[in-house]
mmCIF file of C-alpha atoms in Angstrom:
data_model
loop_
_atom_site.group_PDB
_atom_site.id
_atom_site.type_symbol
_atom_site.label_atom_id
_atom_site.label_comp_id
_atom_site.label_asym_id
_atom_site.label_seq_id
_atom_site.Cartn_x
_atom_site.Cartn_y
_atom_site.Cartn_z
ATOM 1 C CA MET A 1 76.525 -240.585 -51.078
ATOM 2 C CA ASP A 2 74.056 -240.290 -48.215
ATOM 3 C CA GLU A 3 75.322 -240.438 -44.633
ATOM 4 C CA THR A 4 76.522 -243.903 -43.645
ATOM 5 C CA THR A 5 77.614 -245.755 -40.547
ATOM 6 C CA GLU A 6 80.257 -248.437 -40.268
ATOM 7 C CA ASP A 7 79.167 -251.489 -38.341
ATOM 8 C CA ARG A 8 80.752 -254.812 -37.427
ATOM 9 C CA VAL A 9 78.837 -258.013 -38.105
ATOM 10 C CA LEU A 10 79.584 -261.719 -37.727
ATOM 11 C CA ASP A 11 81.333 -261.059 -34.398
ATOM 12 C CA GLY A 12 83.473 -258.359 -35.976
ATOM 13 C CA GLN A 13 84.652 -260.427 -38.926
ATOM 14 C CA VAL A 14 82.898 -258.153 -41.447
ATOM 15 C CA ARG A 15 83.013 -254.371 -41.644
ATOM 16 C CA LEU A 16 79.825 -253.026 -43.169
ATOM 17 C CA ARG A 17 79.166 -249.471 -44.280
ATOM 18 C CA GLN A 18 75.440 -248.933 -44.714
ATOM 19 C CA PRO A 19 72.969 -246.051 -44.817
ATOM 20 C CA ALA A 20 72.373 -244.271 -41.529
ATOM 21 C CA ARG A 21 68.726 -244.091 -42.616
ATOM 22 C CA GLY A 22 66.783 -246.468 -44.802
ATOM 23 C CA TYR A 23 67.290 -250.206 -45.101
ATOM 24 C CA ARG A 24 70.017 -251.621 -42.851
ATOM 25 C CA ALA A 25 71.117 -255.239 -42.776
ATOM 26 C CA GLY A 26 69.967 -257.020 -39.643
ATOM 27 C CA LEU A 27 68.975 -260.409 -38.314
ATOM 28 C CA ASP A 28 67.379 -261.632 -41.561
ATOM 29 C CA ALA A 29 70.577 -260.980 -43.505
ATOM 30 C CA ALA A 30 72.630 -262.741 -40.841
ATOM 31 C CA LEU A 31 70.389 -265.818 -40.933
ATOM 32 C CA LEU A 32 70.438 -265.911 -44.732
ATOM 33 C CA ALA A 33 74.244 -265.870 -44.708
ATOM 34 C CA ALA A 34 74.316 -268.653 -42.121
ATOM 35 C CA ALA A 35 71.957 -270.735 -44.279
ATOM 36 C CA CYS A 36 74.320 -270.658 -47.277
ATOM 37 C CA ASP A 37 75.793 -274.170 -47.120
ATOM 38 C CA VAL A 38 77.829 -274.407 -50.314
ATOM 39 C CA GLY A 39 81.021 -276.416 -50.657
ATOM 40 C CA PRO A 40 84.513 -275.460 -51.856
ATOM 41 C CA GLY A 41 84.680 -274.013 -55.347
ATOM 42 C CA ALA A 42 80.969 -273.168 -55.509
ATOM 43 C CA ARG A 43 79.705 -270.020 -57.196
ATOM 44 C CA VAL A 44 76.899 -268.209 -55.340
ATOM 45 C CA ILE A 45 74.655 -265.359 -56.469
ATOM 46 C CA GLU A 46 72.616 -263.116 -54.178
ATOM 47 C CA ALA A 47 69.667 -261.262 -55.699
ATOM 48 C CA GLY A 48 69.146 -257.829 -54.180
ATOM 49 C CA CYS A 49 72.376 -257.734 -52.183
ATOM 50 C CA GLY A 50 71.944 -254.162 -50.933
ATOM 51 C CA ALA A 51 75.100 -252.900 -49.248
ATOM 52 C CA GLY A 52 76.368 -256.470 -48.951
ATOM 53 C CA GLY A 53 75.415 -257.521 -45.419
ATOM 54 C CA ALA A 54 74.439 -261.109 -46.253
ATOM 55 C CA LEU A 55 76.813 -261.363 -49.216
ATOM 56 C CA LEU A 56 79.939 -260.556 -47.212
ATOM 57 C CA ALA A 57 78.941 -262.578 -44.154
ATOM 58 C CA ALA A 58 78.321 -265.615 -46.362
ATOM 59 C CA ALA A 59 81.682 -265.073 -48.064
ATOM 60 C CA ARG A 60 83.459 -264.979 -44.697
ATOM 61 C CA ARG A 61 81.681 -268.167 -43.666
ATOM 62 C CA ARG A 62 82.556 -269.946 -46.921
ATOM 63 C CA PRO A 63 86.145 -268.902 -47.714
ATOM 64 C CA ASP A 64 86.495 -271.422 -50.568
ATOM 65 C CA ALA A 65 83.458 -270.170 -52.522
ATOM 66 C CA ARG A 66 82.954 -267.242 -54.898
ATOM 67 C CA PHE A 67 80.085 -264.761 -54.569
ATOM 68 C CA THR A 68 78.275 -262.340 -56.882
ATOM 69 C CA GLY A 69 75.753 -259.809 -55.602
ATOM 70 C CA VAL A 70 73.142 -258.263 -57.905
ATOM 71 C CA GLU A 71 71.670 -254.880 -56.993
ATOM 72 C CA ARG A 72 69.524 -252.394 -58.932
ATOM 73 C CA ASP A 73 69.890 -249.354 -56.645
ATOM 74 C CA PRO A 74 73.035 -247.398 -57.634
ATOM 75 C CA ARG A 75 73.684 -246.111 -54.097
ATOM 76 C CA ALA A 76 73.409 -249.564 -52.551
ATOM 77 C CA LEU A 77 75.545 -251.034 -55.331
ATOM 78 C CA ALA A 78 78.256 -248.452 -54.697
ATOM 79 C CA LEU A 79 78.230 -249.310 -50.993
ATOM 80 C CA ALA A 80 78.400 -253.038 -51.727
ATOM 81 C CA ARG A 81 81.474 -252.508 -53.896
ATOM 82 C CA GLU A 82 83.020 -250.283 -51.232
ATOM 83 C CA ASN A 83 82.384 -252.924 -48.576
ATOM 84 C CA ILE A 84 83.884 -255.680 -50.711
ATOM 85 C CA ALA A 85 87.096 -253.653 -50.948
ATOM 86 C CA LEU A 86 86.937 -252.647 -47.272
ATOM 87 C CA ASN A 87 86.979 -256.326 -46.319
ATOM 88 C CA GLY A 88 89.663 -257.275 -48.829
ATOM 89 C CA LEU A 89 87.436 -259.739 -50.677
ATOM 90 C CA GLN A 90 87.799 -258.453 -54.244
ATOM 91 C CA ASP A 91 89.453 -261.697 -55.344
ATOM 92 C CA ARG A 92 86.265 -263.742 -54.893
ATOM 93 C CA VAL A 93 83.346 -261.361 -54.278
ATOM 94 C CA GLU A 94 81.822 -258.920 -56.757
ATOM 95 C CA ALA A 95 78.687 -256.788 -57.027
ATOM 96 C CA VAL A 96 77.046 -256.088 -60.375
ATOM 97 C CA ALA A 97 74.145 -253.938 -61.518
ATOM 98 C CA GLY A 98 70.986 -255.887 -62.255
ATOM 99 C CA ASP A 99 67.265 -256.177 -61.587
ATOM 100 C CA VAL A 100 65.286 -259.313 -60.746
ATOM 101 C CA ALA A 101 62.499 -258.004 -62.973
ATOM 102 C CA LEU A 102 64.758 -258.588 -65.979
ATOM 103 C CA ARG A 103 66.011 -261.871 -67.396
ATOM 104 C CA PHE A 104 68.951 -263.492 -65.641
ATOM 105 C CA SER A 105 70.446 -264.074 -69.079
ATOM 106 C CA GLY A 106 70.801 -260.314 -69.431
ATOM 107 C CA LEU A 107 73.632 -260.361 -66.896
ATOM 108 C CA GLY A 108 75.764 -262.427 -69.265
ATOM 109 C CA LEU A 109 76.796 -264.819 -66.479
ATOM 110 C CA PRO A 110 76.835 -268.633 -66.517
ATOM 111 C CA PRO A 111 74.431 -270.399 -64.131
ATOM 112 C CA PHE A 112 75.504 -270.544 -60.497
ATOM 113 C CA ASP A 113 75.721 -273.443 -58.066
ATOM 114 C CA ALA A 114 73.569 -271.631 -55.519
ATOM 115 C CA ALA A 115 71.345 -268.577 -55.248
ATOM 116 C CA MET A 116 70.082 -266.762 -52.173
ATOM 117 C CA ALA A 117 67.867 -263.787 -51.413
ATOM 118 C CA ASN A 118 66.014 -261.835 -48.765
ATOM 119 C CA PRO A 119 63.219 -260.555 -51.033
ATOM 120 C CA PRO A 120 61.154 -257.491 -50.102
ATOM 121 C CA PHE A 121 58.397 -258.599 -47.754
ATOM 122 C CA PHE A 122 55.477 -256.900 -49.515
ATOM 123 C CA ASP A 123 54.267 -256.643 -53.098
ATOM 124 C CA ASP A 124 50.898 -255.032 -52.419
ATOM 125 C CA PRO A 125 51.168 -251.279 -51.707
ATOM 126 C CA ASP A 126 47.890 -251.508 -49.776
ATOM 127 C CA ALA A 127 49.283 -254.156 -47.426
ATOM 128 C CA LEU A 128 51.025 -251.648 -45.172
ATOM 129 C CA ARG A 129 51.412 -247.961 -44.634
ATOM 130 C CA GLY A 130 53.883 -246.690 -47.209
ATOM 131 C CA PRO A 131 57.497 -246.969 -46.013
ATOM 132 C CA ALA A 132 59.856 -244.009 -46.153
ATOM 133 C CA ALA A 133 61.206 -243.402 -49.633
ATOM 134 C CA GLU A 134 64.691 -244.621 -48.706
ATOM 135 C CA ARG A 135 63.268 -247.939 -47.454
ATOM 136 C CA ARG A 136 60.700 -248.594 -50.167
ATOM 137 C CA GLY A 137 62.939 -250.686 -52.416
ATOM 138 C CA ALA A 138 63.799 -253.027 -49.554
ATOM 139 C CA TRP A 139 60.192 -253.452 -48.406
ATOM 140 C CA MET A 140 58.138 -253.397 -51.613
ATOM 141 C CA ALA A 141 58.710 -255.929 -54.403
ATOM 142 C CA ASP A 142 57.560 -253.916 -57.401
ATOM 143 C CA ASP A 143 57.325 -257.012 -59.594
ATOM 144 C CA GLY A 144 56.093 -259.364 -56.887
ATOM 145 C CA LEU A 145 57.553 -262.412 -55.210
ATOM 146 C CA GLU A 146 57.072 -264.312 -58.474
ATOM 147 C CA ALA A 147 59.792 -262.222 -60.150
ATOM 148 C CA TRP A 148 62.248 -262.928 -57.339
ATOM 149 C CA ILE A 149 61.752 -266.681 -57.307
ATOM 150 C CA GLY A 150 61.753 -266.751 -61.100
ATOM 151 C CA PHE A 151 65.117 -264.986 -61.120
ATOM 152 C CA LEU A 152 66.581 -267.334 -58.508
ATOM 153 C CA THR A 153 65.508 -270.471 -60.349
ATOM 154 C CA LYS A 154 66.909 -269.175 -63.637
ATOM 155 C CA ALA A 155 70.173 -268.201 -61.955
ATOM 156 C CA VAL A 156 71.156 -271.715 -60.855
ATOM 157 C CA ARG A 157 72.124 -274.854 -62.761
ATOM 158 C CA GLU A 158 70.141 -278.070 -62.488
ATOM 159 C CA GLY A 159 70.855 -279.478 -59.052
ATOM 160 C CA GLY A 160 71.749 -276.026 -57.749
ATOM 161 C CA THR A 161 70.296 -274.735 -54.489
ATOM 162 C CA ILE A 162 67.949 -271.815 -53.864
ATOM 163 C CA THR A 163 67.798 -270.350 -50.354
ATOM 164 C CA LEU A 164 65.647 -267.484 -49.133
ATOM 165 C CA ILE A 165 64.259 -265.947 -45.974
ATOM 166 C CA HIS A 166 60.799 -264.418 -45.933
ATOM 167 C CA ARG A 167 57.639 -263.842 -43.926
ATOM 168 C CA ALA A 168 56.125 -267.028 -42.544
ATOM 169 C CA ASP A 169 52.676 -266.093 -43.848
ATOM 170 C CA ARG A 170 54.010 -266.181 -47.421
ATOM 171 C CA LEU A 171 55.198 -269.781 -47.170
ATOM 172 C CA ALA A 172 52.344 -271.172 -49.280
ATOM 173 C CA ASP A 173 53.124 -268.636 -52.027
ATOM 174 C CA ILE A 174 56.829 -269.481 -51.914
ATOM 175 C CA LEU A 175 56.190 -273.219 -52.182
ATOM 176 C CA GLY A 176 53.757 -272.738 -55.032
ATOM 177 C CA LEU A 177 56.197 -270.579 -56.990
ATOM 178 C CA LEU A 178 59.111 -272.947 -56.431
ATOM 179 C CA ALA A 179 57.104 -276.008 -57.459
ATOM 180 C CA ALA A 180 57.379 -275.314 -61.204
ATOM 181 C CA LYS A 181 61.187 -275.584 -61.295
ATOM 182 C CA ALA A 182 62.440 -276.824 -57.942
ATOM 183 C CA GLY A 183 61.838 -279.511 -55.347
ATOM 184 C CA SER A 184 63.519 -281.264 -52.424
ATOM 185 C CA VAL A 185 62.295 -278.315 -50.366
ATOM 186 C CA GLN A 186 63.329 -277.861 -46.755
ATOM 187 C CA VAL A 187 61.639 -275.332 -44.483
ATOM 188 C CA ARG A 188 62.982 -274.068 -41.179
ATOM 189 C CA PRO A 189 60.570 -271.855 -39.206
ATOM 190 C CA VAL A 190 62.079 -268.969 -37.239
ATOM 191 C CA LEU A 191 60.254 -268.249 -33.966
ATOM 192 C CA PRO A 192 60.691 -265.122 -31.819
ATOM 193 C CA PHE A 193 60.087 -267.261 -28.698
ATOM 194 C CA ALA A 194 59.363 -270.960 -28.250
ATOM 195 C CA ASP A 195 55.744 -270.231 -27.351
ATOM 196 C CA GLN A 196 55.041 -267.887 -30.269
ATOM 197 C CA PRO A 197 54.225 -268.550 -33.941
ATOM 198 C CA ALA A 198 56.932 -268.258 -36.576
ATOM 199 C CA LYS A 199 57.433 -264.801 -38.049
ATOM 200 C CA ARG A 200 60.000 -265.879 -40.639
ATOM 201 C CA VAL A 201 60.808 -268.990 -42.635
ATOM 202 C CA LEU A 202 64.073 -270.080 -44.172
ATOM 203 C CA VAL A 203 63.425 -272.109 -47.311
ATOM 204 C CA ARG A 204 65.945 -274.169 -49.264
ATOM 205 C CA ALA A 205 65.132 -275.933 -52.527
ATOM 206 C CA ILE A 206 67.024 -277.755 -55.256
ATOM 207 C CA LYS A 207 66.418 -276.986 -58.909
ATOM 208 C CA THR A 208 64.801 -280.107 -60.445
ATOM 209 C CA GLY A 209 64.948 -281.790 -57.012
ATOM 210 C CA LYS A 210 62.433 -284.599 -56.458
ATOM 211 C CA ALA A 211 62.659 -285.408 -52.742
ATOM 212 C CA PRO A 212 59.623 -284.817 -50.496
ATOM 213 C CA LEU A 213 59.283 -281.605 -48.539
ATOM 214 C CA ARG A 214 60.975 -281.636 -45.127
ATOM 215 C CA LEU A 215 59.833 -279.434 -42.236
ATOM 216 C CA LEU A 216 62.822 -279.011 -39.944
ATOM 217 C CA PRO A 217 62.925 -278.114 -36.240
ATOM 218 C CA PRO A 218 62.483 -274.375 -35.681
ATOM 219 C CA LEU A 219 65.160 -271.868 -34.860
ATOM 220 C CA ILE A 220 64.110 -270.049 -31.684
ATOM 221 C CA LEU A 221 65.617 -266.573 -31.485
ATOM 222 C CA HIS A 222 65.029 -265.531 -27.871
ATOM 223 C CA ASP A 223 64.403 -267.153 -24.506
ATOM 224 C CA ARG A 224 62.441 -265.897 -21.509
ATOM 225 C CA GLU A 225 65.403 -265.932 -19.138
ATOM 226 C CA GLY A 226 66.655 -262.456 -19.951
ATOM 227 C CA GLY A 227 69.240 -263.367 -22.578
ATOM 228 C CA LYS A 228 69.140 -261.442 -25.832
ATOM 229 C CA HIS A 229 69.348 -264.610 -27.936
ATOM 230 C CA THR A 230 69.186 -268.342 -27.367
ATOM 231 C CA PRO A 231 72.587 -270.081 -27.332
ATOM 232 C CA GLU A 232 71.942 -271.557 -30.796
ATOM 233 C CA THR A 233 71.065 -268.179 -32.292
ATOM 234 C CA GLU A 234 74.010 -266.486 -30.572
ATOM 235 C CA ALA A 235 76.397 -269.080 -31.995
ATOM 236 C CA ILE A 236 74.954 -268.547 -35.486
ATOM 237 C CA LEU A 237 75.229 -264.756 -35.294
ATOM 238 C CA ARG A 238 78.834 -264.950 -34.110
ATOM 239 C CA GLY A 239 79.794 -267.314 -36.908
ATOM 240 C CA ALA A 240 80.620 -270.152 -34.505
ATOM 241 C CA THR A 241 78.180 -272.415 -36.336
ATOM 242 C CA ALA A 242 76.138 -272.448 -39.530
ATOM 243 C CA LEU A 243 72.403 -272.912 -39.828
ATOM 244 C CA ASP A 244 71.967 -276.663 -40.145
ATOM 245 C CA TRP A 245 69.898 -278.135 -43.012
ATOM 246 C CA ASN A 246 70.503 -281.765 -41.982
#
């Protein structure tokens, strides 16, 4: 195993061992976990769980739900399983080998109540200077965003929810890909500052949902008064509140 660090996330509620170099769970994973709004008894799947940053934070936030992470990279999968045990969550959290490029049915699992993902931000190798080899899998979607959204929609039952965080400039693509199987879409822009454009979007949809699209008030990460985060963002990161879809 490559060198790792052990970090504390969700205000210390989750211990997370992750690579010292390469992809490390950060703000996007924390927001994705906060956006998981399932009820008691729900089964949740995360596509591309990595070392388990979002998976474990969501599990801590929703103690009455069960979680399954899917990961294709053997090193990340091993870390995810190690972190599940480290946090004592083996009774309701698991990580399995799988690839979004393959059929969900190949996992041999029944459909879930909810699916979530933080897909790689790029699927065009010419869109950015090539990332370091240890980060490529987290940044480059080899089979495109279409494969990720296709996997998520197959993974949930009718009426199940699909939640993802992605680049704001891919919102049109996300909506177009969801339209074939899902509706009742809600979009929450994520702004670095109140006076700057959104860099991220959180998107939630319901499989076979029919309600009109709703554009919710933005989440503003930072203020100009010297604080690291706005009070709302700080409360979300500490686990004091969830990310509201109402």
